[in-house]
Amino acid sequence: MKKIGVLGAGQLGRMLALSGYPLELDFHFYDTSGKPSVGLGDITIDTKADIENPALAAFLNDVDVVTYEFEHIPLELTQHIESQTDLFPPSRSIKVCQNRAEEKALFTKLGIPTPKYHIVNNAKELKAAVEDLGCPVVAKTTTEGYDGKGQFVIRSIEQCSEAWDSIGNSPKGKMTLIAEEFVDFKRELSVIAARSKNDDMVVYPLAENSHHEGILRYSIAPAPHLNKEISDQAVTYVKELMHELGHVGILTLELFETKNGLVANEMAPRVHNSGHWTIEGCASSQFENHLRAICGLPLGNTDAYSPTCMINIIAVKGDIESIMSLPYAHVHLYGKEERAGRKLGHITVKADTLEELNWRVQNIASFLPGSPDFEGSKNEKN
Amino acid sequence: MKKIGVLGAGQLGRMLALSGYPLELDFHFYDTSGKPSVGLGDITIDTKADIENPALAAFLNDVDVVTYEFEHIPLELTQHIESQTDLFPPSRSIKVCQNRAEEKALFTKLGIPTPKYHIVNNAKELKAAVEDLGCPVVAKTTTEGYDGKGQFVIRSIEQCSEAWDSIGNSPKGKMTLIAEEFVDFKRELSVIAARSKNDDMVVYPLAENSHHEGILRYSIAPAPHLNKEISDQAVTYVKELMHELGHVGILTLELFETKNGLVANEMAPRVHNSGHWTIEGCASSQFENHLRAICGLPLGNTDAYSPTCMINIIAVKGDIESIMSLPYAHVHLYGKEERAGRKLGHITVKADTLEELNWRVQNIASFLPGSPDFEGSKNEKN
C-alpha cells in the first residue's frame, strides 16, 4: 500500500484522497496554511514551510511519493523535497506555473498562441505597455495571483498609476507585472490531461467555463458545439506542454476560444476546479488519473459519459437538502465554513441532452443564493 | 457537520465513509474484531464489546448517530447504545436478522413465502425434520452463520448425525438449527431498499447474484430478463419488512426466483455486497442512501444507469494493473491482506447492452485467478 504525501490540505487534496482509497492508497497532508479542511488522512501543519522543520523530514519519511494540490508553494521547498524523494509533478512544472512570464515564454517556444503582452516593472513601463497594446489591457502580477486576485483591467491610459498602486506595490514589495492585450473571446475553455512517467498521455474532453466576479461558477463538458479542429488543437497543445516539462500527473491548460482560434491563458500543474465534473462524468476522474500517473499505474479512461455540468457552491451553501431531493444532483461539500468568495462545494449533474442539462442546472442554481444566471453554452449564441 | 459512529471497521464501513465525506459527514469506527481494515476516520478498538468500557462511552459521546456494518453484534451492546443515543437501523432489525427463526416468523407473518422449515435442537429432531421435508435439506445455525459458514446440505437421511456434529455442536455450545427444504431455484436475487425516519422508501433495481463456494462472486443489476410482476412483488416485500420493523437505513432481502415465484431466503439490516454495483451504477449509491436515511436527509435516486455487474475479488488480488488498463473497469480495493475466502475488493463494470456486459465481465474475470466462470444471467437459459 503506497502512501501519498500531499502539499496542501484543502478540497483538492480531499477529493484526491477520496478517489485514492479505493486503489489502496493512503494519504498524509502537509499543510502550510494552518487551516486544513481536508478532514481525512494524516495531517502535519507547518505554517512556515520551513525546510529545516523536523516535521518535514518526518513527513517525507512517512510517504512514498509527494504531490501537491496548489502551485503557490515556495519553490525552495519543492526543490528540497525533490532532492529527497519522488515529487510529481516535478518542480519544473511548478516553477513555470508560478511565473506568468516563464509560462508565456514556454507557450511561445512551443508555438502555442498567447495574447500579446509586455513584462513591466514600474508604472512608467506599464503606461508604455498600455500605449502599445491599446485599451483595455489586463494587468496581472507575474506571481501569486489566482481566482481573480492580483488582476486589474485597465480601461483607459489614465488608470495606469492606479493599477500599479493596486497590484504592483504589494505588501511584500514591488511586483513584476504582465500587461496583456484584452482578448475578445467567445468563451473560456480548459483542457485537462494526465501524463505518466513513461510518456503515456490521456486527455479529457474540453470544458466550457463561466466565471463570475473572477471565480469559476459553471463548467460544462464536453464543451458544447466544439469544432473538432479546435479540440484537436487543444489536445496537441496540452500534450506538447506535458512532454516538454517532463510533467507527471494532471496538467490543466486554460484557453480562450476566439474568432481566430485558441489563445492560451494560463496553466496549472494539478487537478483543477474545471475538472470536478469528471468524478461522475467519466470512468476515471481527474483525481484518479493524477494518482495513477504519480504512482506508475496505467492511466484510466477519460471519455465523457454524457453532457455534464459542474456548479460551484460559493460563499453560502444554500438549500442543500432541496438539491439532494433532485434525482440528478450529485452533492460534494468540502467541510468548510461559509465565507465571502470561498469555494464550499460543488454539484455535478449529467443529462442525455444539452437542453435537459440546461434545465437541470438552472433548477439546481435556483437553490444556491448568489449564483449567477446560467444561460447554457456561450457558444450557442455565436 | 454530523459525526457517524459505525460499529465495525471493515470494507462496508470504509465505503460508507467514502460516500459520506462529500456530504460533510465525519466518521468514527468502533471495532470489536481487533483487526480494523477501514483505513480512514477515527477508530476505537474494544475486542470485548464491553458495555462498561469507558471507551464505549467516549465513542458515544463523540458521535451524533450510530449505525453498523454487520449484524453479528451482541444484542446487549446495541440495546445499550440505543438507550444512550440514536441507533439506526434500530436494534429490533438486528435482533430479527440475528436469528433465522425470528426472521422466518416475520416473513410468514407478512405473507412473504419462505422455504418449508423446522426449528431443531438436537440430532433426533433434525432427523425427523429431514424425514418430513425430504432430501436434500439445508441445515443452518439459526444464529451467527454468514458467507456459507454454519451450513450443511443433507443429501441423505444418513447424513443427519454428521450434519448435527458439524454445525449443531459448536465450540460455543449447542446450537439451534433451522432445517429447510431445498429450494429448486432458477437464480438468487436480492432487493436493496432504504427507509427514512418519516417512512419514505426507495428501492434499487433487483440484482441477480451468483455464488461460488458459498461466497458471492457476481451481481448483475438490474437483474436481466426480470418479469415485472416478480420485481413488483420483491419491492412490496422489502417495503413491508422495513415498515413493520420501523427500519431506518438500508435493508437487503435475498430471494430465490423459482418456477412458482419468489421465495425469501434471508435479510440483512445493512448495506450489502450485492449492492456495491450502485456506487457507479446509480446516482445515489446504497452507501449514500444509508447515510441519507440515518441522518434525516432526503433519499436519493436509485435508478440504474445501464446494465452493471459487480465482480468480487476473493482470496487473491490478481492482476489489478491489467484490470486498471481496461477502459471500463472500476477498481475498489479494501486495504486487506490476501487470505483464503476473504473479500479483498470488487470491480464494477457498466455497458450499454447485456451482451457487451458479459464480454467485459469475462475479460475482467480472466485477470482474477480462481474466479468461477461467468456465464451471464442464469435466467437467459430458462
XYZ file of N, CA, C and O in Angstrom, chain B residues 80-220:
564
model
N -27.912 -1.274 24.537
C -27.298 -0.267 25.403
C -27.090 1.034 24.625
O -27.402 2.132 25.126
N -26.573 0.898 23.413
C -26.329 2.100 22.594
C -27.639 2.830 22.328
O -27.733 4.056 22.440
N -28.668 2.045 22.009
C -29.971 2.638 21.695
C -30.553 3.395 22.895
O -31.333 4.338 22.724
N -30.176 2.974 24.107
C -30.683 3.665 25.294
C -29.950 4.991 25.513
O -30.385 5.837 26.290
N -28.804 5.142 24.831
C -27.968 6.331 25.039
C -28.084 7.348 23.911
O -27.923 8.533 24.122
N -28.307 6.867 22.684
C -28.254 7.764 21.530
C -29.058 7.153 20.387
O -29.666 6.097 20.542
N -29.080 7.848 19.240
C -29.781 7.302 18.071
C -29.002 6.130 17.483
O -27.808 6.260 17.189
N -29.673 4.998 17.313
C -29.086 3.847 16.630
C -29.981 3.512 15.446
O -31.167 3.213 15.618
N -29.431 3.582 14.254
C -30.172 3.229 13.039
C -29.333 2.291 12.185
O -28.177 2.589 11.952
N -29.921 1.229 11.617
C -31.260 0.736 11.878
C -31.425 0.363 13.354
O -30.441 0.071 14.039
N -32.684 0.337 13.840
C -32.932 0.086 15.264
C -32.553 -1.338 15.664
O -32.448 -2.226 14.824
N -32.379 -1.560 16.962
C -31.922 -2.870 17.426
C -32.941 -3.967 17.099
O -32.585 -5.125 16.970
N -34.197 -3.588 16.902
C -35.172 -4.617 16.529
C -34.801 -5.260 15.190
O -34.944 -6.479 15.008
N -34.322 -4.461 14.248
C -33.913 -5.018 12.953
C -32.743 -5.981 13.134
O -32.681 -7.041 12.503
N -31.795 -5.624 14.008
C -30.651 -6.506 14.257
C -31.129 -7.807 14.886
O -30.731 -8.893 14.482
N -32.003 -7.686 15.876
C -32.472 -8.854 16.622
C -33.112 -9.868 15.673
O -32.810 -11.068 15.723
N -33.958 -9.386 14.787
C -34.644 -10.297 13.857
C -33.631 -10.919 12.890
O -33.671 -12.115 12.617
N -32.705 -10.115 12.399
C -31.749 -10.623 11.416
C -30.716 -11.553 12.048
O -30.061 -12.319 11.341
N -30.540 -11.478 13.359
C -29.560 -12.351 14.021
C -30.098 -13.755 14.210
O -29.337 -14.669 14.531
N -31.394 -13.918 14.037
C -31.975 -15.218 14.359
C -32.887 -15.676 13.231
O -33.942 -15.095 12.982
N -32.454 -16.746 12.550
C -33.201 -17.203 11.382
C -34.621 -17.626 11.738
O -35.521 -17.576 10.894
N -34.837 -18.065 12.973
C -36.186 -18.488 13.372
C -37.107 -17.269 13.473
O -38.233 -17.272 12.964
N -36.595 -16.186 14.081
C -37.406 -14.961 14.174
C -37.655 -14.356 12.802
O -38.728 -13.834 12.510
N -36.611 -14.429 11.994
C -36.689 -13.863 10.649
C -37.773 -14.589 9.838
O -38.623 -13.956 9.201
N -37.731 -15.922 9.885
C -38.728 -16.716 9.151
C -40.136 -16.418 9.663
O -41.083 -16.311 8.882
N -40.262 -16.267 10.982
C -41.582 -15.990 11.551
C -42.107 -14.638 11.056
O -43.300 -14.493 10.760
N -41.212 -13.660 10.935
C -41.633 -12.349 10.432
C -42.055 -12.445 8.964
O -43.070 -11.873 8.551
N -41.263 -13.174 8.168
C -41.630 -13.362 6.757
C -43.037 -13.950 6.672
O -43.885 -13.484 5.909
N -43.270 -14.991 7.477
C -44.563 -15.684 7.432
C -45.690 -14.746 7.851
O -46.743 -14.677 7.214
N -45.444 -13.976 8.912
C -46.450 -13.016 9.387
C -46.866 -12.039 8.287
O -48.041 -11.668 8.171
N -45.879 -11.627 7.475
C -46.157 -10.630 6.433
C -46.586 -11.274 5.108
O -46.766 -10.573 4.106
N -46.738 -12.603 5.105
C -47.176 -13.277 3.878
C -46.088 -13.388 2.825
O -46.365 -13.537 1.635
N -44.821 -13.290 3.270
C -43.697 -13.435 2.333
C -43.316 -14.910 2.295
O -42.977 -15.485 3.331
N -43.415 -15.565 1.115
C -43.156 -17.009 1.052
C -41.740 -17.353 1.504
O -40.784 -16.629 1.205
N -41.601 -18.451 2.221
C -40.277 -18.950 2.629
C -40.232 -20.438 2.295
O -41.266 -21.057 2.064
N -39.039 -21.026 2.272
C -38.982 -22.482 2.147
C -39.672 -23.101 3.374
O -39.680 -22.505 4.461
N -40.237 -24.282 3.202
C -40.797 -25.015 4.342
C -39.632 -25.327 5.303
O -38.541 -25.658 4.843
N -39.852 -25.216 6.603
C -38.714 -25.392 7.519
C -39.150 -25.931 8.871
O -40.332 -25.869 9.229
N -38.174 -26.463 9.614
C -38.354 -26.860 11.016
C -37.219 -26.261 11.832
O -36.094 -26.189 11.356
N -37.546 -25.877 13.064
C -36.506 -25.469 14.015
C -36.169 -26.708 14.844
O -37.074 -27.353 15.385
N -34.869 -27.043 14.927
C -34.482 -28.282 15.624
C -33.376 -28.016 16.630
O -32.522 -27.147 16.418
N -33.402 -28.798 17.741
C -32.451 -28.567 18.827
C -31.549 -29.758 19.124
O -30.741 -29.698 20.049
N -31.720 -30.836 18.369
C -30.833 -31.983 18.570
C -30.874 -32.857 17.326
O -31.661 -32.616 16.395
N -30.009 -33.868 17.308
C -29.861 -34.712 16.122
C -31.161 -35.449 15.816
O -31.523 -35.648 14.644
N -31.875 -35.827 16.865
C -33.117 -36.575 16.666
C -34.178 -35.705 15.971
O -34.839 -36.122 15.016
N -34.294 -34.466 16.452
C -35.249 -33.537 15.824
C -34.842 -33.223 14.380
O -35.685 -33.049 13.507
N -33.535 -33.170 14.175
C -33.055 -32.897 12.812
C -33.476 -34.020 11.879
O -33.952 -33.786 10.762
N -33.332 -35.251 12.383
C -33.687 -36.409 11.557
C -35.186 -36.399 11.229
O -35.589 -36.626 10.071
N -35.995 -36.078 12.220
C -37.441 -36.026 11.994
C -37.790 -34.949 10.959
O -38.649 -35.144 10.091
N -37.080 -33.833 11.032
C -37.323 -32.740 10.089
C -36.979 -33.189 8.671
O -37.722 -32.938 7.715
N -35.845 -33.878 8.542
C -35.406 -34.319 7.217
C -36.396 -35.340 6.655
O -36.712 -35.330 5.457
N -36.908 -36.194 7.529
C -37.922 -37.160 7.074
C -39.166 -36.439 6.550
O -39.749 -36.817 5.546
N -39.545 -35.371 7.234
C -40.736 -34.625 6.804
C -40.498 -33.861 5.508
O -41.341 -33.851 4.609
N -39.330 -33.193 5.414
C -39.071 -32.300 4.268
C -38.629 -33.068 3.026
O -38.890 -32.639 1.899
N -37.953 -34.186 3.236
C -37.397 -34.942 2.105
C -36.085 -34.342 1.650
O -35.946 -33.123 1.588
N -35.107 -35.209 1.335
C -33.782 -34.720 0.932
C -33.834 -34.110 -0.461
O -34.682 -34.504 -1.262
N -32.942 -33.191 -0.804
C -31.954 -32.594 0.104
C -32.578 -31.557 1.044
O -33.560 -30.920 0.694
N -31.941 -31.421 2.218
C -32.362 -30.429 3.204
C -31.152 -29.539 3.517
O -30.030 -30.035 3.621
N -31.401 -28.251 3.643
C -30.328 -27.332 4.031
C -30.466 -27.050 5.526
O -31.488 -26.521 5.957
N -29.448 -27.488 6.295
C -29.453 -27.205 7.733
C -28.524 -26.022 7.993
O -27.434 -25.945 7.442
N -29.020 -25.076 8.807
C -28.219 -23.877 9.134
C -28.364 -23.580 10.610
O -29.416 -23.826 11.197
N -27.335 -23.014 11.190
C -27.483 -22.497 12.547
C -28.455 -21.313 12.493
O -28.468 -20.557 11.517
N -29.283 -21.170 13.516
C -30.224 -20.032 13.495
C -29.498 -18.718 13.742
O -29.994 -17.657 13.394
N -28.309 -18.796 14.364
C -27.546 -17.574 14.634
C -26.126 -17.715 14.092
O -25.630 -18.828 13.888
N -25.504 -16.579 13.840
C -24.055 -16.482 13.570
C -23.557 -17.004 12.234
O -22.364 -16.959 11.954
N -24.414 -17.526 11.375
C -23.910 -18.018 10.091
C -23.900 -16.921 9.037
O -24.794 -16.101 8.983
N -22.859 -16.873 8.251
C -22.855 -15.991 7.074
C -21.800 -16.479 6.103
O -20.911 -17.256 6.475
N -21.929 -16.037 4.843
C -20.998 -16.446 3.781
C -20.830 -17.966 3.732
O -19.721 -18.484 3.518
N -21.910 -18.707 3.941
C -21.860 -20.167 3.800
C -21.341 -20.889 5.030
O -21.322 -22.117 5.079
N -20.900 -20.123 6.060
C -20.451 -20.776 7.292
C -21.678 -21.218 8.095
O -22.729 -20.582 8.028
N -21.551 -22.290 8.873
C -22.676 -22.763 9.672
C -23.799 -23.344 8.837
O -24.964 -23.269 9.220
N -23.440 -23.902 7.667
C -24.443 -24.539 6.813
C -24.028 -25.959 6.480
O -22.837 -26.269 6.415
N -24.995 -26.821 6.237
C -24.716 -28.207 5.842
C -25.861 -28.654 4.938
O -27.029 -28.542 5.306
N -25.524 -29.153 3.759
C -26.559 -29.676 2.862
C -26.673 -31.184 3.098
O -25.713 -31.925 2.873
N -27.825 -31.625 3.600
C -28.061 -33.037 3.912
C -28.689 -33.690 2.684
O -29.815 -33.360 2.298
N -27.904 -34.591 2.074
C -28.374 -35.190 0.819
C -29.012 -36.564 1.022
O -29.680 -37.076 0.128
N -28.736 -37.184 2.205
C -29.415 -38.449 2.521
C -29.650 -38.487 4.023
O -28.912 -37.849 4.792
N -30.651 -39.202 4.433
C -31.061 -39.232 5.843
C -29.924 -39.676 6.759
O -29.818 -39.233 7.900
N -28.974 -40.477 6.193
C -27.841 -40.957 6.990
C -26.902 -39.816 7.397
O -26.106 -39.964 8.329
N -26.960 -38.685 6.692
C -26.025 -37.588 6.999
C -26.468 -36.732 8.198
O -25.758 -35.807 8.586
N -27.645 -37.056 8.746
C -28.183 -36.174 9.794
C -27.243 -36.029 10.989
O -27.020 -34.920 11.487
N -26.679 -37.167 11.466
C -25.834 -37.020 12.656
C -24.527 -36.308 12.311
O -24.018 -35.514 13.098
N -23.997 -36.542 11.094
C -22.792 -35.820 10.646
C -23.078 -34.311 10.603
O -22.276 -33.494 11.055
N -24.251 -33.982 10.063
C -24.636 -32.565 9.975
C -24.732 -31.968 11.373
O -24.229 -30.870 11.636
N -25.380 -32.695 12.281
C -25.520 -32.169 13.648
C -24.160 -31.949 14.291
O -23.892 -30.887 14.875
N -23.286 -32.974 14.158
C -21.959 -32.842 14.769
C -21.185 -31.684 14.151
O -20.400 -31.010 14.814
N -21.407 -31.466 12.859
C -20.636 -30.441 12.154
C -21.054 -29.018 12.544
O -20.206 -28.157 12.775
N -22.350 -28.779 12.621
C -22.769 -27.393 12.893
C -23.634 -27.224 14.143
O -23.769 -26.121 14.659
N -24.216 -28.337 14.638
C -25.077 -28.234 15.827
C -24.271 -28.149 17.102
O -24.612 -27.432 18.040
N -23.166 -28.904 17.147
C -22.275 -28.853 18.300
C -21.131 -27.893 18.003
O -20.124 -28.274 17.424
N -21.283 -26.660 18.365
C -20.223 -25.690 18.056
C -19.337 -25.525 19.278
O -19.702 -25.929 20.382
N -18.158 -24.942 19.104
C -17.281 -24.684 20.258
C -17.984 -23.840 21.316
O -17.653 -23.893 22.498
N -18.978 -23.065 20.902
C -19.672 -22.196 21.854
C -20.821 -22.911 22.565
O -21.545 -22.294 23.346
N -21.052 -24.195 22.244
C -22.151 -24.924 22.876
C -23.149 -25.400 21.840
O -22.917 -25.267 20.633
N -24.254 -25.932 22.299
C -25.256 -26.493 21.406
C -26.010 -25.380 20.693
O -26.446 -24.411 21.320
N -26.157 -25.520 19.397
C -26.829 -24.507 18.602
C -28.257 -24.959 18.304
O -28.540 -26.153 18.249
N -29.128 -23.990 18.063
C -30.425 -24.297 17.464
C -30.254 -24.203 15.949
O -29.621 -23.274 15.450
N -30.787 -25.224 15.256
C -30.661 -25.226 13.799
C -32.015 -25.000 13.146
O -33.061 -25.244 13.740
N -31.937 -24.536 11.916
C -33.134 -24.496 11.090
C -32.883 -25.460 9.927
O -31.815 -25.441 9.313
N -33.857 -26.349 9.710
C -33.752 -27.297 8.597
C -34.773 -26.885 7.552
O -35.968 -26.800 7.838
N -34.264 -26.555 6.351
C -35.142 -26.033 5.304
C -35.210 -26.987 4.136
O -34.200 -27.600 3.766
N -36.375 -27.055 3.524
C -36.456 -27.810 2.266
C -35.510 -27.152 1.253
O -35.273 -25.942 1.292
N -34.975 -27.963 0.377
C -34.097 -27.430 -0.659
C -34.971 -26.746 -1.709
O -35.933 -27.338 -2.200
N -34.639 -25.497 -2.012
C -35.456 -24.757 -2.980
C -34.841 -24.916 -4.366
O -33.664 -24.625 -4.565
N -35.637 -25.424 -5.282
C -35.163 -25.585 -6.661
C -35.346 -24.246 -7.370
O -36.396 -23.963 -7.923
N -34.304 -23.417 -7.283
C -34.469 -22.055 -7.794
C -33.742 -21.852 -9.122
O -32.776 -22.531 -9.426
N -34.278 -20.900 -9.880
C -33.653 -20.536 -11.151
C -32.434 -19.659 -10.912
O -31.421 -19.775 -11.566
N -32.598 -18.757 -9.936
C -31.484 -17.851 -9.625
C -31.753 -17.187 -8.290
O -32.885 -17.138 -7.824
N -30.677 -16.634 -7.705
C -30.843 -15.848 -6.496
C -30.900 -14.377 -6.864
O -30.099 -13.897 -7.669
N -31.845 -13.691 -6.257
C -31.990 -12.256 -6.471
C -31.842 -11.554 -5.129
O -32.044 -12.162 -4.076
N -31.484 -10.288 -5.167
C -31.562 -9.507 -3.931
C -32.211 -8.177 -4.242
O -32.073 -7.649 -5.350
N -32.939 -7.674 -3.263
C -33.539 -6.351 -3.407
C -33.058 -5.508 -2.226
O -33.092 -5.948 -1.078
N -32.543 -4.342 -2.554
C -31.967 -3.437 -1.556
C -32.803 -2.166 -1.539
O -33.120 -1.620 -2.592
N -33.162 -1.734 -0.344
C -34.051 -0.579 -0.225
C -33.613 0.265 0.962
O -32.886 -0.196 1.846
N -34.051 1.499 0.970
C -33.764 2.397 2.094
C -35.068 2.995 2.592
O -35.969 3.277 1.812
N -35.147 3.157 3.903
C -36.311 3.808 4.503
C -35.821 4.941 5.396
O -34.844 4.792 6.130
N -36.509 6.069 5.318
C -36.157 7.218 6.167
C -37.024 7.218 7.415
O -37.973 6.446 7.528
N -36.695 8.115 8.325
C -37.430 8.188 9.591
C -38.907 8.502 9.375
O -39.747 8.130 10.185
N -39.216 9.236 8.295
C -40.622 9.605 8.055
C -41.303 8.668 7.066
O -42.258 9.052 6.397
N -40.796 7.427 6.960
C -41.413 6.354 6.177
C -41.297 6.538 4.663
O -41.946 5.836 3.906
N -40.470 7.476 4.194
C -40.145 7.485 2.761
C -39.326 6.241 2.463
O -38.491 5.827 3.272
N -39.552 5.669 1.274
C -38.792 4.476 0.908
C -38.364 4.555 -0.555
O -39.120 5.034 -1.400
N -37.159 4.111 -0.817
C -36.674 3.978 -2.193
C -36.096 2.574 -2.342
O -35.587 1.996 -1.385
N -36.213 2.027 -3.545
C -35.794 0.644 -3.784
C -34.915 0.600 -5.030
O -35.248 1.204 -6.048
N -33.796 -0.089 -4.930
C -32.919 -0.272 -6.094
C -33.464 -1.385 -6.990
O -34.153 -2.287 -6.504
N -33.122 -1.349 -8.267
C -33.459 -2.484 -9.136
C -32.855 -3.759 -8.549
O -31.773 -3.720 -7.949
N -33.537 -4.880 -8.723
C -33.044 -6.142 -8.178
C -31.726 -6.546 -8.840
O -31.485 -6.235 -10.005
N -30.893 -7.230 -8.073
C -29.646 -7.785 -8.607
C -29.775 -9.297 -8.692
O -30.446 -9.926 -7.870
N -29.127 -9.869 -9.709
C -29.018 -11.327 -9.815
C -27.636 -11.717 -9.301
O -26.625 -11.193 -9.765
N -27.609 -12.641 -8.335
C -26.354 -12.957 -7.645
C -25.887 -14.382 -7.920
O -26.680 -15.313 -7.884
N -24.589 -14.535 -8.186
C -24.002 -15.870 -8.378
C -22.978 -16.127 -7.283
O -22.075 -15.305 -7.069
N -23.130 -17.260 -6.633
C -22.199 -17.642 -5.572
C -21.287 -18.768 -6.044
O -21.610 -19.511 -6.959
N -20.150 -18.887 -5.377
C -19.211 -19.983 -5.625
C -18.591 -20.307 -4.276
O -18.102 -19.410 -3.591
N -18.671 -21.572 -3.897
C -18.176 -21.989 -2.580
C -18.763 -21.124 -1.461
O -18.066 -20.745 -0.509
N -20.042 -20.808 -1.608
C -20.745 -20.095 -0.546
C -20.478 -18.605 -0.489
O -20.986 -17.917 0.398
N -19.684 -18.076 -1.404
C -19.337 -16.648 -1.366
C -19.840 -15.973 -2.640
O -19.665 -16.504 -3.738
N -20.439 -14.806 -2.480
C -20.920 -14.061 -3.642
C -19.757 -13.758 -4.585
O -18.701 -13.294 -4.149
N -19.965 -14.029 -5.869
C -18.928 -13.741 -6.864
C -19.346 -12.652 -7.840
O -18.546 -11.792 -8.188
N -20.589 -12.738 -8.335
C -21.057 -11.779 -9.335
C -22.451 -11.290 -8.962
O -23.292 -12.083 -8.544
N -22.683 -9.990 -9.124
C -24.050 -9.453 -9.076
C -24.271 -8.664 -10.360
O -23.474 -7.781 -10.690
N -25.356 -8.992 -11.059
C -25.724 -8.231 -12.253
C -27.003 -7.470 -11.923
O -27.960 -8.040 -11.406
